[in-house]
XYZ file of C-alpha atoms in Angstrom:
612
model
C -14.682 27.286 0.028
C -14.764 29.865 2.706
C -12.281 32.910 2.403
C -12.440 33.584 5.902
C -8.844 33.231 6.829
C -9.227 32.706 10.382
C -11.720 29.509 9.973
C -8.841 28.358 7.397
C -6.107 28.723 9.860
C -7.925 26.550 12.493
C -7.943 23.547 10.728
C -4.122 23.959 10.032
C -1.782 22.047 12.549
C -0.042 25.364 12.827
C -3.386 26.699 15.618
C -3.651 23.298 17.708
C -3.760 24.228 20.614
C -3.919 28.064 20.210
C -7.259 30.218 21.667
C -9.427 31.459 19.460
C -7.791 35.138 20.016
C -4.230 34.509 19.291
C -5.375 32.345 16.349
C -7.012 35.644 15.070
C -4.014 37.446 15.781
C -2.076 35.055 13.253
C -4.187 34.767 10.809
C -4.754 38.474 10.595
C -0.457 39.071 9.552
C -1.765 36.180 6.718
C -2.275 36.637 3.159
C -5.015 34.212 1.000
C -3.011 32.356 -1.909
C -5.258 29.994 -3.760
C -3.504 28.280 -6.689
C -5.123 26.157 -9.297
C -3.235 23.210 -11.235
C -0.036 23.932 -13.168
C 0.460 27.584 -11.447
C 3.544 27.862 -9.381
C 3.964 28.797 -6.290
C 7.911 29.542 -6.060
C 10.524 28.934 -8.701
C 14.109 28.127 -9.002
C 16.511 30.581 -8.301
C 13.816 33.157 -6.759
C 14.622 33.671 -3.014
C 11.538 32.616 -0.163
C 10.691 35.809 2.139
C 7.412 34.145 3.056
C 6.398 31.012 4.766
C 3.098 29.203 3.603
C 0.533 26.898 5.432
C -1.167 24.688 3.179
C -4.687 23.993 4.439
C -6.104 22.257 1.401
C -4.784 20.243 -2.401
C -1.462 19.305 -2.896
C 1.694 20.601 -4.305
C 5.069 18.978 -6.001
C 7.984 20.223 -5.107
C 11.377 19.738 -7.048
C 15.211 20.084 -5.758
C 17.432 20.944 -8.859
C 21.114 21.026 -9.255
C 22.951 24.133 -10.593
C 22.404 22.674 -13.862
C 18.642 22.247 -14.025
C 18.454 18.393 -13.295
C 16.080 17.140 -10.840
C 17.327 15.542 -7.662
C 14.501 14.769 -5.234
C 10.778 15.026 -5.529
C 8.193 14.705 -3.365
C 4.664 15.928 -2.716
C 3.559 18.357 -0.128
C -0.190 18.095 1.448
C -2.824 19.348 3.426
C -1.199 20.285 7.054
C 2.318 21.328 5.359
C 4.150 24.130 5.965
C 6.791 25.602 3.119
C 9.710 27.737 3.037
C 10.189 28.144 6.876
C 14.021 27.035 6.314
C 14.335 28.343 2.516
C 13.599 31.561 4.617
C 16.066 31.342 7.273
C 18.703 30.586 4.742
C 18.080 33.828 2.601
C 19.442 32.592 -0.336
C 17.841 31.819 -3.638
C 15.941 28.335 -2.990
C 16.474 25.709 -5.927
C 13.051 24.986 -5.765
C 10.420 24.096 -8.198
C 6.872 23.867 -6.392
C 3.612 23.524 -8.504
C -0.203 22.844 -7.582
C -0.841 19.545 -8.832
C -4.702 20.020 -8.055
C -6.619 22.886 -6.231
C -4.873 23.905 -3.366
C -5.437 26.685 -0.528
C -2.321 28.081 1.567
C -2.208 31.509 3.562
C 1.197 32.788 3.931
C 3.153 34.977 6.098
C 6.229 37.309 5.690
C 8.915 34.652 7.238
C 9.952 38.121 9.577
C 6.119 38.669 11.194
C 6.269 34.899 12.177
C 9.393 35.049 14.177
C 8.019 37.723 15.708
C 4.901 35.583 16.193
C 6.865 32.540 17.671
C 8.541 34.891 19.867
C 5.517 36.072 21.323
C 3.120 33.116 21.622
C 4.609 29.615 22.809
C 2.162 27.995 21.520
C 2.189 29.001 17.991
C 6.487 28.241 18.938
C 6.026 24.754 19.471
C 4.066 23.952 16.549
C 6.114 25.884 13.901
C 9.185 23.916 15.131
C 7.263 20.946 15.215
C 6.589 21.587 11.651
C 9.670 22.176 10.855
C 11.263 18.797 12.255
C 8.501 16.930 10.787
C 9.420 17.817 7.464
C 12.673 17.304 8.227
C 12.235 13.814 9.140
C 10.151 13.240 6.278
C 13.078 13.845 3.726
C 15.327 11.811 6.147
C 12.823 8.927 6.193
C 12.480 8.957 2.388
C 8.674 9.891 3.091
C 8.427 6.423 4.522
C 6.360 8.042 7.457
C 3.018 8.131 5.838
C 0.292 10.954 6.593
C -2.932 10.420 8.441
C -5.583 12.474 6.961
C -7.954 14.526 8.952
C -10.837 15.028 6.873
C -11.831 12.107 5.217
C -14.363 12.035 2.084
C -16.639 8.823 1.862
C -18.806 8.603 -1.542
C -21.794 6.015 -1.516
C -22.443 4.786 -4.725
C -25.914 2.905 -3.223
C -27.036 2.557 0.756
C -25.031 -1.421 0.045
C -21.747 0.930 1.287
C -23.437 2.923 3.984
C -22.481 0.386 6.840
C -18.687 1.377 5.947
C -18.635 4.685 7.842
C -19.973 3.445 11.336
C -17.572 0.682 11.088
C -14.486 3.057 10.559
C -15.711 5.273 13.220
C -16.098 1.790 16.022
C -12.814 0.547 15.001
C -10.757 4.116 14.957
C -12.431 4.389 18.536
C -11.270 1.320 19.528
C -7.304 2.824 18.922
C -7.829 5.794 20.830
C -9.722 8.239 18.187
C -12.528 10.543 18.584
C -13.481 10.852 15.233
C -16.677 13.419 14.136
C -19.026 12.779 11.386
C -20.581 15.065 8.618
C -23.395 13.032 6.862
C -26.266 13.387 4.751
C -27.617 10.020 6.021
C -31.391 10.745 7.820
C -31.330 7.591 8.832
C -27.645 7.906 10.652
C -27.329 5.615 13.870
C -26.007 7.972 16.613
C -22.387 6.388 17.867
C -21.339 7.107 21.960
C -18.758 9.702 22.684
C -19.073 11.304 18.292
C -20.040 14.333 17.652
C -21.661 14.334 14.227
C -23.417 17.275 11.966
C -26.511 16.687 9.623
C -25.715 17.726 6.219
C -28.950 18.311 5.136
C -32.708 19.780 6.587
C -35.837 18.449 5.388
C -34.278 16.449 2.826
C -32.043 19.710 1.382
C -28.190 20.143 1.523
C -27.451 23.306 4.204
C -25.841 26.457 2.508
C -22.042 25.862 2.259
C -21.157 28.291 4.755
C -23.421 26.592 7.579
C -21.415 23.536 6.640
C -17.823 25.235 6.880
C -18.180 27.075 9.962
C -19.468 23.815 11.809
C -16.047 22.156 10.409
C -14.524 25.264 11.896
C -15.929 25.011 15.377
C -14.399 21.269 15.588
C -10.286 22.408 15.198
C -9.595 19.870 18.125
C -11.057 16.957 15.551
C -8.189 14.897 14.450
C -10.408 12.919 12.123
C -13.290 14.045 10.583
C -15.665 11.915 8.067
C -17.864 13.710 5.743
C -20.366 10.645 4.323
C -22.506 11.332 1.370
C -24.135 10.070 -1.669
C -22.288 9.578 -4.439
C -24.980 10.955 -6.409
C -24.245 14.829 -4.771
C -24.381 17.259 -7.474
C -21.201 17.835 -9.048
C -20.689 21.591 -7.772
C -21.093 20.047 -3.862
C -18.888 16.713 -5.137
C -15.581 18.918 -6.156
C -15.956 21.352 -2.782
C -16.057 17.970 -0.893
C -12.750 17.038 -2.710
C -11.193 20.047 -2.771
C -11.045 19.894 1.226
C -10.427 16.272 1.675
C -7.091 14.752 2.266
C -8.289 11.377 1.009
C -11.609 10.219 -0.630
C -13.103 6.631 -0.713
C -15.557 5.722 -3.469
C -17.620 3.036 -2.539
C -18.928 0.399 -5.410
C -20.450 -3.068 -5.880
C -19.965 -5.361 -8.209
C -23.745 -4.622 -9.497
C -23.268 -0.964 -9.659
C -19.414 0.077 -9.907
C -20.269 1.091 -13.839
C -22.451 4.199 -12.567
C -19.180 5.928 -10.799
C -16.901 6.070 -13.798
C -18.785 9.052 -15.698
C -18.744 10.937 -12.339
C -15.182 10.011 -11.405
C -14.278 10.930 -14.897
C -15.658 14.429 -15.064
C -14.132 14.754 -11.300
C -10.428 13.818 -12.574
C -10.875 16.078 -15.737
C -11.761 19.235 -13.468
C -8.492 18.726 -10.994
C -6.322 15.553 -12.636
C -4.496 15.743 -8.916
C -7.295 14.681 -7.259
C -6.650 10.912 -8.598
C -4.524 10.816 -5.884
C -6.947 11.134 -3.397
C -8.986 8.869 -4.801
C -8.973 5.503 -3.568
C -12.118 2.978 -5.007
C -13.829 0.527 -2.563
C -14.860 -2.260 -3.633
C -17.869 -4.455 -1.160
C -17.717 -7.740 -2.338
C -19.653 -11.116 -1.333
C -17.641 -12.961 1.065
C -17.590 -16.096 -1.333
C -15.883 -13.710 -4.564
C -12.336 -14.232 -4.715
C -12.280 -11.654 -7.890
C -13.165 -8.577 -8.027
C -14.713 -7.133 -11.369
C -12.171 -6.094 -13.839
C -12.971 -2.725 -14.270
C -9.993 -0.594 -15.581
C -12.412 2.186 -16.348
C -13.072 3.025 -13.095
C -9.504 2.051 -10.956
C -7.774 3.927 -13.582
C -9.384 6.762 -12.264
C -8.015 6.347 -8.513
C -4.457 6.121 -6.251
C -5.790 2.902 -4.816
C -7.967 0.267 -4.582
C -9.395 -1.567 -1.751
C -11.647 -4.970 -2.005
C -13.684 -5.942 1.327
C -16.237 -8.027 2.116
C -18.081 -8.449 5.989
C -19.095 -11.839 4.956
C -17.105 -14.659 7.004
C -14.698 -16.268 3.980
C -16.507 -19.961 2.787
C -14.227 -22.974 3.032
C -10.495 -22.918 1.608
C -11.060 -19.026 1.403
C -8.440 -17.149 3.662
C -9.619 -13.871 5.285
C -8.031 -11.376 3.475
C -11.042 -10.424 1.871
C -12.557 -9.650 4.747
C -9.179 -8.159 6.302
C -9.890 -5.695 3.234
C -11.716 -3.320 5.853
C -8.132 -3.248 7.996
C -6.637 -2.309 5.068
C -8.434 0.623 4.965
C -7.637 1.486 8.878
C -3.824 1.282 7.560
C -4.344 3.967 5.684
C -6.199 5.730 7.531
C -3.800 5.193 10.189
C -0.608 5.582 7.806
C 0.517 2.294 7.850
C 1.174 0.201 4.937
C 3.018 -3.377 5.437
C 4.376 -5.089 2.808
C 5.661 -8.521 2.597
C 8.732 -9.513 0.146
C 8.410 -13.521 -0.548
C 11.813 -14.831 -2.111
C 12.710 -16.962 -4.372
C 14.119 -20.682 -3.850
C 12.170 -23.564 -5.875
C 10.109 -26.204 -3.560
C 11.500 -24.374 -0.495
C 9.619 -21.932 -1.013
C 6.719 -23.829 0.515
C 7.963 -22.714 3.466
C 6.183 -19.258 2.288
C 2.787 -20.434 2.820
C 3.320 -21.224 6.693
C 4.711 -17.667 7.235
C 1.786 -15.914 5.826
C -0.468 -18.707 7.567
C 0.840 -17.173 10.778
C 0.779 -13.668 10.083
C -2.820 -13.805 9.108
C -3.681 -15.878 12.638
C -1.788 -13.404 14.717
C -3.636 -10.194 13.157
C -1.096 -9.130 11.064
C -2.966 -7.799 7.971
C -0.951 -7.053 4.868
C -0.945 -4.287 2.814
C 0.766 -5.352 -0.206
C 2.725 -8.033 -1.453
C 5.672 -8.520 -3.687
C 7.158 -12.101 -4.927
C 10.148 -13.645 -6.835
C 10.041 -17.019 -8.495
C 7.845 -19.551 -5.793
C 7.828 -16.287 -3.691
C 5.468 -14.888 -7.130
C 3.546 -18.112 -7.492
C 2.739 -18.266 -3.453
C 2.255 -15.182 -2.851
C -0.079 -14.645 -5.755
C -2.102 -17.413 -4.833
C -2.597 -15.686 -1.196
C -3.560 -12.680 -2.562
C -6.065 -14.494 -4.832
C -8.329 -15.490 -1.498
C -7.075 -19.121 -0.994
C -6.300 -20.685 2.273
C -2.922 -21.083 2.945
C -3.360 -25.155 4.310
C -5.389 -25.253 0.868
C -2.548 -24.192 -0.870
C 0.018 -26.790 0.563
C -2.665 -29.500 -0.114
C -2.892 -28.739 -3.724
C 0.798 -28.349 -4.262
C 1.434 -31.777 -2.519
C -1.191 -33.473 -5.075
C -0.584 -31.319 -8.659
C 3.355 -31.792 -8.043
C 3.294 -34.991 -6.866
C 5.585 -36.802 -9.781
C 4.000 -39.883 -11.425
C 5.174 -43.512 -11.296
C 8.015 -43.560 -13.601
C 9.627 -40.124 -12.300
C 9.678 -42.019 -8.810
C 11.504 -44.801 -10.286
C 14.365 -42.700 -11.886
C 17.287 -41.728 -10.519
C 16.763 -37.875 -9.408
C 13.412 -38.231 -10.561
C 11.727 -35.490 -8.871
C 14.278 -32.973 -11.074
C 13.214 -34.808 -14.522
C 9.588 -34.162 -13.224
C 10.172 -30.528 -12.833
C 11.879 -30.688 -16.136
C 8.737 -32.341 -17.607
C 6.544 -29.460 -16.061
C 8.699 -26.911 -17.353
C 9.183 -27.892 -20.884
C 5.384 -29.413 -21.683
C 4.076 -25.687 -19.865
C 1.794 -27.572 -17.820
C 2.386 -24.740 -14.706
C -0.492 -22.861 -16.751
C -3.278 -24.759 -17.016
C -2.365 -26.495 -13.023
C -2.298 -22.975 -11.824
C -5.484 -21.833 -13.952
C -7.250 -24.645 -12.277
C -7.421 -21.675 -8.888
C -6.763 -18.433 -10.539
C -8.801 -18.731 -13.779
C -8.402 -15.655 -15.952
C -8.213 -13.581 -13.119
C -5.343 -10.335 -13.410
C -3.661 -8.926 -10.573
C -5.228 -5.845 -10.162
C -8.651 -8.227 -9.156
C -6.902 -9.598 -6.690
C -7.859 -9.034 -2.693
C -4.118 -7.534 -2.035
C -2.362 -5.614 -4.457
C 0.728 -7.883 -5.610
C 3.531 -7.860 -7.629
C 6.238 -10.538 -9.189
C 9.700 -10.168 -10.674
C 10.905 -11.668 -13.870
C 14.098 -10.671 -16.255
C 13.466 -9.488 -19.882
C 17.307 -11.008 -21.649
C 16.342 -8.607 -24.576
C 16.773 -5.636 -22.861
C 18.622 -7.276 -19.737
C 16.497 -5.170 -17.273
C 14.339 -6.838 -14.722
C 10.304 -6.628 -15.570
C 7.720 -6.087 -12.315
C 4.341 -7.268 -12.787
C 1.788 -5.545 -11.056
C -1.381 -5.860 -13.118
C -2.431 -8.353 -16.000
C -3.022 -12.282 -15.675
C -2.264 -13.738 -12.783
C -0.868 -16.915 -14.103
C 1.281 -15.487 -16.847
C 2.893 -12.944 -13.283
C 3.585 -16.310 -11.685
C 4.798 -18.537 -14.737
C 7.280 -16.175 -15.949
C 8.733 -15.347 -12.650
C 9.422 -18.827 -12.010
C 10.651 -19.701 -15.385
C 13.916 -21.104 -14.822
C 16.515 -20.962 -17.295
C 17.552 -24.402 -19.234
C 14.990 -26.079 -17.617
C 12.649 -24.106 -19.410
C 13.045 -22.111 -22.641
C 12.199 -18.435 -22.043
C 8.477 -17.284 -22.157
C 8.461 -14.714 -25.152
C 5.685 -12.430 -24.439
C 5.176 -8.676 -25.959
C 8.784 -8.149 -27.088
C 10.371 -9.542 -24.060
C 12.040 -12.702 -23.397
C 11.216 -13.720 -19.404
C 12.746 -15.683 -17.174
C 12.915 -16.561 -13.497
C 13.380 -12.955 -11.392
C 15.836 -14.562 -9.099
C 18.532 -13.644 -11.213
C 18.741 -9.962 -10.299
C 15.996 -9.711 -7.347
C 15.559 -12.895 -5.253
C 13.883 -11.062 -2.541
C 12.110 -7.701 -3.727
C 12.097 -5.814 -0.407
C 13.336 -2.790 -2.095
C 9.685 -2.609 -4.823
C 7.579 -2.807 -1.122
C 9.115 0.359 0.242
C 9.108 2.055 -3.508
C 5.372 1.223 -3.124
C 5.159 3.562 0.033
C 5.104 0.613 2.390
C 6.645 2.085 5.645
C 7.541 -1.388 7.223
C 8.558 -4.735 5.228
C 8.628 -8.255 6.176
C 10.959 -10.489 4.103
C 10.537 -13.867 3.828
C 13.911 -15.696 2.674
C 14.580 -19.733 2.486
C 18.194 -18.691 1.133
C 19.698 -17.639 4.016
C 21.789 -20.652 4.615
C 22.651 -23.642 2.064
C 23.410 -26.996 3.399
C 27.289 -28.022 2.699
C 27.088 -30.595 0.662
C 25.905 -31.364 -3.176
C 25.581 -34.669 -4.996
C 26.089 -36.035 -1.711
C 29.417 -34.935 -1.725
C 30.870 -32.696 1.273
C 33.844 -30.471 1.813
C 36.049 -33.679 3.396
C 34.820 -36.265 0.796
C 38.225 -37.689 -0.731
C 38.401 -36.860 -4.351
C 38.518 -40.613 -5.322
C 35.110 -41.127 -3.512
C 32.811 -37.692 -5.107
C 30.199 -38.363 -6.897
C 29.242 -36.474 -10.656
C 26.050 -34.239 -9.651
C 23.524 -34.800 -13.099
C 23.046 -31.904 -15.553
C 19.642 -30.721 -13.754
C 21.020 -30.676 -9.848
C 24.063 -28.798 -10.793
C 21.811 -26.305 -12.740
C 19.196 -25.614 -9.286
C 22.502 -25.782 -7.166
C 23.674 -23.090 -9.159
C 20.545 -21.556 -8.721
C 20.397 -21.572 -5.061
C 23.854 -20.471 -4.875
C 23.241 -17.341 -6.667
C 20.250 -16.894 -4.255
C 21.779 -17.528 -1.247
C 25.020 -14.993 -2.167
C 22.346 -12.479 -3.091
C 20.474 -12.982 0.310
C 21.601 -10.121 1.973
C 21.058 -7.464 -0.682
C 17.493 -8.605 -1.261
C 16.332 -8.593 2.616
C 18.421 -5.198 3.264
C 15.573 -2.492 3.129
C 13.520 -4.935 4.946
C 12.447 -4.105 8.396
C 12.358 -7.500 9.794
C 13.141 -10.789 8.473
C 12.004 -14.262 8.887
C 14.522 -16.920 7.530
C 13.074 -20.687 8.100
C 15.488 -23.055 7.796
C 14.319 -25.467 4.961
C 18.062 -26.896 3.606
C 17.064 -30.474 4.643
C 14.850 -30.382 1.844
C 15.807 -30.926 -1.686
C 14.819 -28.428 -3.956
C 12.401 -30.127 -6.059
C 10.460 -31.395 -3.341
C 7.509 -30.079 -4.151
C 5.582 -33.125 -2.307
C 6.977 -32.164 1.280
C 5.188 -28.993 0.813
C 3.130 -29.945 4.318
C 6.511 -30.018 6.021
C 8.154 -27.121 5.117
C 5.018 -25.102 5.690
C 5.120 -26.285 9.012
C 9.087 -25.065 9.316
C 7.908 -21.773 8.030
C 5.261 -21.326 10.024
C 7.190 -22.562 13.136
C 9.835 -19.603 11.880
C 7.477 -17.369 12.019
C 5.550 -18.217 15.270
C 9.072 -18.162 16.767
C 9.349 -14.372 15.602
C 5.925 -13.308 15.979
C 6.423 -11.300 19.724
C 9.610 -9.439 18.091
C 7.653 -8.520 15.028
C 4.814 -7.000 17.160
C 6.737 -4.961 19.475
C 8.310 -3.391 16.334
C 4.859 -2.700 14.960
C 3.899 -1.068 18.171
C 7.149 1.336 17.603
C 5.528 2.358 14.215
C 1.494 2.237 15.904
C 1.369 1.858 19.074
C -2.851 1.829 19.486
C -2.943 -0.555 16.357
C -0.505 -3.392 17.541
C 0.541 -2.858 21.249
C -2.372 -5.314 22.250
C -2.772 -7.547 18.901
């Protein structure tokens, strides 16, 4: 790590655009401030005469009340200025901020930089730029995700090395001129990127060689340094130390060898974990990843790709694992909430059927009730069509539930109370657990012990879907690990609101409670009391469901950023063998709102969806 302040200040947002001279001039009224985790860089009550550029780690930062109590947190990274309002206040700042890993800021009396601002125009328009970004971040909730400049990737075997020059193509593609720093000797040259050889006749350069090249490419907005995962450990923790965000690269044959390294990495700077986010390259016929809580214990995020085309009956969001990646790069994460609402929720597995056609890749997912059991089985790998299939033929009631009278509710019944959604569901998900899955999900179920609602985001995938959709009297809770679960929809029918506390910065909700038809038991609002009709035990009890779900509509799709609503109340709710039709409604829905939900996307990234 170079102490040369002026190199430092050059790869802060502060210089764009600045000459080399005035840069100089600025970092000359700067002081060096390195702080290592734990140490504090201002406390409550003390009063900011300085502001600070951070140019490398990460910091948390606390608001407190007069009596002590925390009222916001959030985390402050590489490109971040702090204090440049604390200052112009003069008063003591109730502010806690603490390195959470290694970090790097130069600082300047809050007095020499008005005088700076005042002077150069340049170095004007980015401090106020600064300062309005950060102000939009608290007003945005930190919704507005970060796109990092200098980008780590870690090779755990040459299996991974293809990663990089696809990153680079595709980044291109949206406008980017990214540079490369690699150790590769075998590193195919790419149009129109500058790239730097890490090493000379097979040796690493000295470290200085390396930073002042970084230094001479300020204008870079993205820069990759690409190495071997097998970098001594001194070289491994100055590559983290500067990096915004790191990917770790692994195979199913060799993830095993990365969690000794990854370990001793976390144990030198625990922050770091949340730079860390594990690739996994997988064969394009593995719906599961390995379970290997060793090693994604050890980072933010995971990713699971493959560049295989997807087999029969396999969807492509294995191998939309590498867009993934590009949101994040790009600082886009899209979730999509999947609500609750028994056979209806079929409907479900058109919507994501035409998301995934029209390029829409999703980042994360988060289900209640048939919302948790669709949207789990997406995430698994399968083929939405696939899905409907095998829903029309496993819930297809037998011969005597067709003769009864409702029978299609004493079938559901029978389903619920023999437990047979396990082993039906275990027929496509196996033992598999969430955290395996292609897209991170998660489903919502209610605990009646402690009255609170439970979200599953790792553990078995079918016990995540059978709880959430355990509905109460037709089914006795599930008592699992103190806890007493039952169908989500009773507090959360539509979980928009766990998508954007997952950092997703635009949601889609999909609701089939939006509307209820006006009638029940065959009975409507003008039927003449002499002429209604007694509704059995089991329809009143899913009519009470649904009308529960349909008053909480609104709250559940409110922090979503677009909606699609199909209309499914022709169908009855246990349905289950209509599944083909009301996938069609919901894709039809969705088709219907696919040109609105891409201009919106454009609003958040233009380059990545103006021309999907």
């Amino acid at each position: 790590m170079t102490d040369d302040k002026f190199l430092l200040l050059k790869r802060h947002v502060c210089s764009e655009g600045l000459s080399d001279e005035v840069a100089r001039e600025i970092a000359d009224q700067c002081t060096l401030n390195r702080l290592e985790p734990g140490e504090y860089l201002h406390r409550a009550k003390e009063t900011f005469t300085s502001v600070y550029f951070l140019i490398h780690g990460r910091v948390h930062q606390s608001v407190l009340d007069f009596r002590g109590n925390v009222m916001v947190q959030r985390h402050q990274t590489a490109g971040a200025q702090i204090g440049a309002l604390a200052c112009a206040l003069g008063e003591p700042a109730p502010l806690d901020i603490v390195a959470e890993e290694p970090s790097t800021l130069l600082s300047m009396d809050y007095q020499v930089a008005l005088r700076l601002t005042k002077k150069h125009q340049g170095f004007r328009q980015n401090y106020s730029k600064m300062i309005a970004d950060a102000v939009m971040h608290l007003i945005m909730k930190d919704r507005k995700q970060l796109k990092p400049t200098l980008v780590g990737i870690f090779h755990q075997s040459s299996a991974t090395r293809p990663l990089t020059g696809r990153l680079i193509k595709r980044l291109k593609e949206l406008g980017e001129r990214p540079h490369i720093m690699t150790d590769q000797s075998d590193w195919q040259s790419i149009d129109d990127v500058p790239e730097f050889s890490l090493t000379k006749d097979g040796d690493f350069l000295p470290t200085n060689e390396i930073q002042q090249k970084y230094a001479s490419w300020s204008d870079s907005k993205r820069t990759f340094m690409d190495v071997d995962a097998a970098l001594d450990f001194e070289r491994i923790t100055k590559v983290f130390q500067v990096c915004e965000k790191v990917f770790w690269c692994v195979t199913p044959e060799n993830w095993r060898d990365s969690v000794t390294r990854l370990n001793a990495i976390v144990e030198h700077a625990p922050g770091w974990k949340n730079k860390i986010n594990v690739v996994w390259l997988l064969p394009g016929d593995c719906r599961f990843a390995p379970l290997a809580p060793d090693l994604n214990d050890l980072a933010k995020r995971n990713f699971k790709l493959s560049f295989e085309e997807p087999p029969k009956n396999q969807s492509r969001e294995l191998y939309n694992g590498f867009e993934r990646i590009i949101h994040q790069l790009r600082g886009i994460r899209i979730g999509v909430a999947l609500g609750g609402g028994a056979a209806r929720g079929m409907a479900h597995l058109g919507v994501l059927k035409v998301l995934e056609q029209n390029g829409i890749v999703i980042d994360m997912i988060a289900g209640t009730s048939v919302g948790a059991m669709t949207g789990i089985l997406y995430a698994s790998g399968l083929d939405p069509d696939y899905n409907v299939d095998c829903f029309v033929s496993d819930l297809k009631p037998g011969w005597l539930f067709r003769h009864l009278p409702n029978g299609g509710y004493w079938y559901l019944l029978y389903k619920y109370r023999r437990r047979q959604f396990d082993p039906m569901l275990r027929k496509y998900l196996r033992d598999s657990r969430l955290e395996q899955l292609a897209i991170p999900v998660q489903s919502v179920t209610v605990d009646l012990i402690s009255a609170q609602p439970v979200v599953r985001a790792a553990g078995d995938s079918v016990h995540a879907i059978t709880e959430s959709i355990n509905l109460p009297v037709l089914s006795t809770p599930i008592n699992r690990d103190g806890r007493s679960l039952v169908d989500g929809g009773i507090v959360n029918n539509v979980p928009a609101d766990l998508l954007v506390a997952n950092g997703c910065n635009f949601v889609i909700a999909a609701s089939v409670t939006a509307s209820l038809e006006k009638q029940f038991a065959k009975n409507r609002s003008d039927t003449p009391t002499s002429n209604m009709k007694s509704a059995s035990a089991i329809n009143t009890i899913l009519r009470t469901y649904v009308v529960q779900n349909v008053n909480m509509n609104s709250v559940g799709v409110a922090p979503a950023d677009f909606v699609i609503q199909p209309d499914v109340t022709e169908f009855d709710l246990a349905e289950f063998v209509r599944a083909d039709e009301m996938a069609a409604t919901g894709a039809a829905t969705a088709l219907e709102a696919i040109p609105k939900l891409k201009e919106l996307l454009a609003e958040v990234d233009p380059q990545l969806f103006a021309n999907e």
